[in-house]
Coordinates of C-alpha atoms in Angstrom, one line a residue:
X1 CA 18.8 41.0 11.5
X2 CA 19.3 40.8 7.8
X3 CA 21.2 37.4 9.3
X4 CA 18.1 36.1 10.5
X5 CA 15.8 37.0 7.5
X6 CA 18.7 35.7 5.7
X7 CA 17.9 31.8 7.2
X8 CA 14.3 32.5 7.1
X9 CA 14.8 32.8 3.3
X10 CA 17.0 29.8 3.5
X11 CA 14.5 27.6 5.3
X12 CA 11.8 28.3 3.0
X13 CA 13.6 27.4 0.0
X14 CA 14.8 24.1 1.8
X15 CA 11.4 23.0 2.4
X16 CA 10.0 24.0 -0.7
X17 CA 12.3 21.9 -2.5
X18 CA 12.1 18.6 -1.1
X19 CA 8.3 18.6 -1.2
X20 CA 6.0 17.3 -4.5
X21 CA 3.0 17.2 -2.7
X22 CA 2.3 20.8 -4.8
X23 CA -0.3 22.6 -5.3
X24 CA 0.0 22.1 -9.3
X25 CA 1.2 19.3 -11.0
X26 CA 3.8 21.3 -12.5
X27 CA 6.8 19.3 -11.6
X28 CA 5.1 16.0 -13.3
X29 CA 3.2 17.7 -15.9
X30 CA 4.1 15.2 -18.6
X31 CA 2.1 12.7 -17.6
X32 CA -0.5 14.4 -18.6
X33 CA -1.7 15.9 -22.4
X34 CA -0.5 19.0 -23.5
X35 CA 0.0 19.4 -19.4
X36 CA -3.4 19.3 -19.0
X37 CA -5.3 17.5 -15.5
X38 CA -9.0 16.8 -15.2
X39 CA -10.9 19.6 -14.4
X40 CA -11.8 21.0 -10.6
X41 CA -15.5 18.2 -10.6
X42 CA -12.7 15.6 -9.9
X43 CA -11.1 17.4 -6.4
X44 CA -12.0 16.2 -3.4
X45 CA -12.1 18.2 -0.2
X46 CA -8.5 17.5 1.0
X47 CA -6.5 16.7 -1.9
X48 CA -2.8 16.1 -2.6
X49 CA -0.7 16.6 -5.5
X50 CA 1.7 14.2 -6.1
X51 CA 4.8 13.4 -8.6
X52 CA 5.7 9.5 -7.5
X53 CA 9.1 9.7 -7.1
X54 CA 11.2 7.0 -7.2
X55 CA 14.8 6.7 -7.4
X56 CA 14.9 10.3 -7.6
X57 CA 12.5 11.1 -10.6
X58 CA 9.3 11.0 -11.2
X59 CA 7.3 8.0 -12.9
X60 CA 3.7 9.2 -12.5
X61 CA 1.3 11.5 -11.2
X62 CA -1.4 11.2 -8.3
X63 CA -4.7 13.5 -6.9
X64 CA -4.9 11.8 -3.4
X65 CA -7.9 11.9 -1.9
X66 CA -6.5 12.0 1.8
X67 CA -9.8 12.2 4.0
X68 CA -10.9 8.8 2.1
X69 CA -7.2 7.8 2.0
X70 CA -7.5 6.5 -1.5
X71 CA -6.4 8.1 -4.9
X72 CA -9.0 9.8 -7.3
X73 CA -6.6 9.0 -10.4
X74 CA -3.0 8.1 -11.7
X75 CA -1.9 9.6 -15.1
X76 CA 0.7 7.7 -17.0
X77 CA 2.3 7.1 -20.0
X78 CA 1.4 3.8 -21.6
X79 CA 4.8 2.3 -22.3
X80 CA 4.6 -1.8 -21.5
X81 CA 7.2 -3.9 -22.6
X82 CA 7.4 -7.3 -20.9
X83 CA 9.1 -7.4 -18.0
X84 CA 7.6 -9.8 -14.6
X85 CA 5.7 -8.3 -11.6
X86 CA 8.0 -7.3 -9.0
X87 CA 8.4 -8.1 -5.9
X88 CA 8.1 -5.2 -3.6
X89 CA 7.2 -3.9 0.0
X90 CA 4.5 -1.9 -0.6
X91 CA 5.6 1.8 0.1
X92 CA 4.7 4.9 1.4
X93 CA 4.6 8.9 0.6
X94 CA 6.8 10.4 3.9
X95 CA 6.1 13.9 2.5
X96 CA 2.1 13.2 3.3
X97 CA 3.1 13.5 6.8
X98 CA 5.6 16.2 6.5
X99 CA 6.8 18.6 3.5
X100 CA 10.0 18.3 4.3
X101 CA 10.3 14.9 4.0
X102 CA 11.6 12.8 1.5
X103 CA 9.1 13.0 -1.5
X104 CA 11.1 9.5 -2.5
X105 CA 8.1 6.8 -1.2
X106 CA 9.3 4.8 1.2
X107 CA 8.5 1.6 3.5
X108 CA 6.8 2.1 6.6
X109 CA 10.2 1.1 8.6
X110 CA 12.4 3.7 7.0
X111 CA 9.9 6.2 7.6
X112 CA 9.4 5.1 11.1
X113 CA 13.1 5.0 11.8
X114 CA 14.4 8.0 10.1
X115 CA 11.3 10.5 11.5
X116 CA 10.9 9.0 14.7
X117 CA 7.1 9.2 13.9
X118 CA 4.8 6.1 14.7
X119 CA 2.8 4.2 12.6
X120 CA -0.1 5.6 14.5
X121 CA 1.1 9.5 13.0
X122 CA 1.7 7.9 9.6
X123 CA -1.8 6.6 9.3
X124 CA -3.3 10.2 10.2
X125 CA -1.9 10.9 6.5
X126 CA -2.4 8.1 4.3
X127 CA -3.7 4.3 4.3
X128 CA -0.6 2.3 6.2
X129 CA -0.2 -1.5 4.9
X130 CA -2.2 -2.7 8.2
X131 CA -5.3 -0.9 6.2
X132 CA -5.5 -3.8 3.4
X133 CA -4.8 -6.8 5.7
X134 CA -6.7 -9.9 5.5
X135 CA -9.4 -8.9 3.4
X136 CA -11.6 -11.0 2.2
X137 CA -13.2 -10.0 -1.1
X138 CA -11.1 -7.3 -1.9
X139 CA -7.7 -6.7 -3.5
X140 CA -5.2 -3.9 -3.3
X141 CA -6.0 -2.5 -7.0
X142 CA -3.3 -0.4 -8.7
X143 CA -4.6 2.8 -11.3
X144 CA -1.4 3.3 -12.4
X145 CA -0.8 -0.7 -13.2
X146 CA 2.4 -2.0 -12.8
X147 CA 1.6 -3.8 -16.3
X148 CA 1.3 -0.5 -18.5
X149 CA 5.2 0.5 -17.5
X150 CA 8.4 0.2 -19.4
X151 CA 10.9 -1.1 -16.9
X152 CA 11.4 -2.7 -13.7
X153 CA 12.0 0.9 -12.4
X154 CA 9.4 2.0 -13.4
X155 CA 7.1 -1.1 -12.3
X156 CA 8.6 -1.2 -9.1
X157 CA 7.3 2.7 -8.6
X158 CA 3.3 1.4 -9.0
X159 CA 3.5 -0.3 -5.5
X160 CA 2.6 2.4 -3.1
X161 CA -0.4 2.7 -1.3
X162 CA -0.7 5.9 -2.8
X163 CA -1.3 4.2 -6.4
X164 CA -4.1 1.7 -4.6
X165 CA -7.9 1.1 -4.0
X166 CA -9.8 -1.8 -2.7
X167 CA -10.9 -3.1 -5.4
X168 CA -13.4 -6.2 -6.2
X169 CA -11.1 -8.9 -5.8
X170 CA -13.1 -11.0 -9.0
X171 CA -13.2 -7.7 -10.8
X172 CA -9.2 -7.0 -10.7
X173 CA -8.4 -10.4 -11.6
X174 CA -10.4 -10.8 -14.1
X175 CA -12.4 -8.2 -16.5
X176 CA -10.1 -5.3 -15.3
X177 CA -7.1 -7.3 -15.8
X178 CA -8.0 -8.4 -19.5
X179 CA -9.0 -4.6 -19.9
X180 CA -5.5 -3.7 -18.6
X181 CA -3.7 -6.6 -20.6
X182 CA -5.6 -7.4 -23.6
X183 CA -7.8 -4.6 -24.7
X184 CA -5.5 -2.0 -24.3
X185 CA -3.0 -3.6 -26.2
X186 CA -5.2 -3.7 -29.3
X187 CA -6.1 -0.3 -28.7
X188 CA -2.8 1.3 -28.5
X189 CA -1.9 -0.5 -32.2
X190 CA -0.8 2.9 -34.6
X191 CA -0.1 5.2 -31.6
X192 CA 3.3 7.0 -30.9
X193 CA 2.5 8.2 -27.0
X194 CA -0.4 7.5 -24.9
X195 CA -1.2 9.4 -22.0
X196 CA -3.5 7.6 -19.7
X197 CA -5.7 8.6 -16.6
X198 CA -7.3 5.6 -14.3
X199 CA -9.6 6.8 -11.2
X200 CA -11.8 5.6 -8.5
X201 CA -15.3 7.2 -8.0
X202 CA -15.5 7.3 -3.7
X203 CA -18.5 4.8 -2.6
X204 CA -20.0 4.4 0.3
X205 CA -18.4 1.7 2.4
X206 CA -14.8 2.1 4.0
X207 CA -12.4 -1.0 5.2
X208 CA -11.8 -0.6 8.9
X209 CA -13.4 2.9 9.1
X210 CA -10.7 4.3 7.3
X211 CA -9.9 3.6 3.5
X212 CA -13.2 4.5 1.2
X213 CA -14.1 1.7 -1.2
X214 CA -14.9 3.0 -4.5
X215 CA -18.1 2.4 -6.3
X216 CA -16.3 2.7 -9.8
X217 CA -13.1 1.9 -11.4
X218 CA -12.7 4.1 -14.8
X219 CA -9.9 4.4 -17.5
X220 CA -9.4 7.0 -20.0
X221 CA -6.5 7.0 -23.0
X222 CA -5.5 9.8 -25.3
X223 CA -3.1 8.6 -28.4
X224 CA -1.3 10.4 -30.7
X225 CA -1.6 8.4 -33.8
X226 CA 2.1 7.7 -35.6
X227 CA 2.8 10.0 -38.5
X228 CA -0.2 12.0 -38.3
X229 CA -1.8 15.1 -36.7
X230 CA -4.5 12.9 -35.5
X231 CA -5.5 11.5 -31.9
X232 CA -8.7 9.0 -30.9
X233 CA -9.7 8.8 -27.4
X234 CA -11.9 5.6 -25.5
X235 CA -12.5 5.2 -22.0
X236 CA -13.5 2.5 -19.6
X237 CA -15.7 1.8 -16.6
X238 CA -17.3 -0.6 -14.4
X239 CA -18.5 -1.1 -11.1
X240 CA -16.7 -2.5 -8.7
X241 CA -19.0 -4.8 -7.4
X242 CA -19.5 -6.6 -10.6
X243 CA -17.4 -8.5 -12.7
X244 CA -18.4 -6.6 -16.1
X245 CA -16.0 -3.2 -18.2
X246 CA -17.6 -1.2 -20.5
X247 CA -15.6 0.4 -22.6
X248 CA -17.0 3.4 -24.4
X249 CA -15.8 6.8 -25.6
X250 CA -14.4 9.2 -23.8
X251 CA -17.4 11.6 -24.4
X252 CA -19.7 8.9 -23.4
X253 CA -17.0 8.1 -20.4
X254 CA -17.0 12.0 -19.0
X255 CA -21.2 11.8 -19.2
X256 CA -21.5 8.6 -16.8
X257 CA -18.7 10.7 -14.4
X258 CA -20.1 14.0 -14.5
X259 CA -23.4 12.3 -13.2
X260 CA -21.5 10.5 -10.4
X261 CA -20.0 13.2 -9.3
X262 CA -22.5 16.0 -10.1
X263 CA -20.5 18.4 -12.0
X264 CA -19.3 18.8 -15.4
X265 CA -16.2 16.2 -15.8
X266 CA -13.8 17.0 -18.7
X267 CA -10.2 14.6 -18.8
X268 CA -8.2 16.3 -21.2
X269 CA -9.3 19.8 -21.6
X270 CA -11.3 18.6 -24.5
X271 CA -7.9 18.7 -26.1
X272 CA -8.1 14.9 -27.2

């Protein structure tokens, strides 16, 4: 009897040790300013909190909406250094299928072969590559963008479908790209560390009756100013059917999101 109890305890520990889909972001809180996550107003009915592991380390954090099959937001530190966009296969999250599966993002083929699961079984838990094929006016839009990462490993880690939303192609390749690559570069001047949360407001439409097409894309930043105790913050938001980005204060962004989510939204718990 004692031996059976020990085996049950060991099995429980092993399950917990192999999962980074958690009830909190405790193992990757470093990507949130002062470890503070956005409040519950953004939380979907069926969430997954993912510490995005790539090559044995978390590279950013994502709150994922299992029902709509899109991320609610991804949180990361802005560490943009020169480097090329990597050529990568799109990765998925084995741990969304079963908590005891590896926490490392992996390809569809790897997951199918390692765990003897079908693509249909994988598709029940998340978006798959087939969902994004042959889209006319939509791109795979990063929330944590590869261009904001410090090296090739971190850039590759952004190529998981749990970090992707269907984004208007013109916006993704136009005004939003300009915000990510030009406006952010100007905004972070003088910053020691910049914490970013980029998200998507769910919309009414779906691709292939499976993956939600967001109505808005938004981003918020909290900057610790070099050599001081001061902070500065800002936000950006864009309708997902227009090639226009509005850059605004953090407070104004939170107010807009509060209206869209019909509940008070705070992104840095009023700490920034």
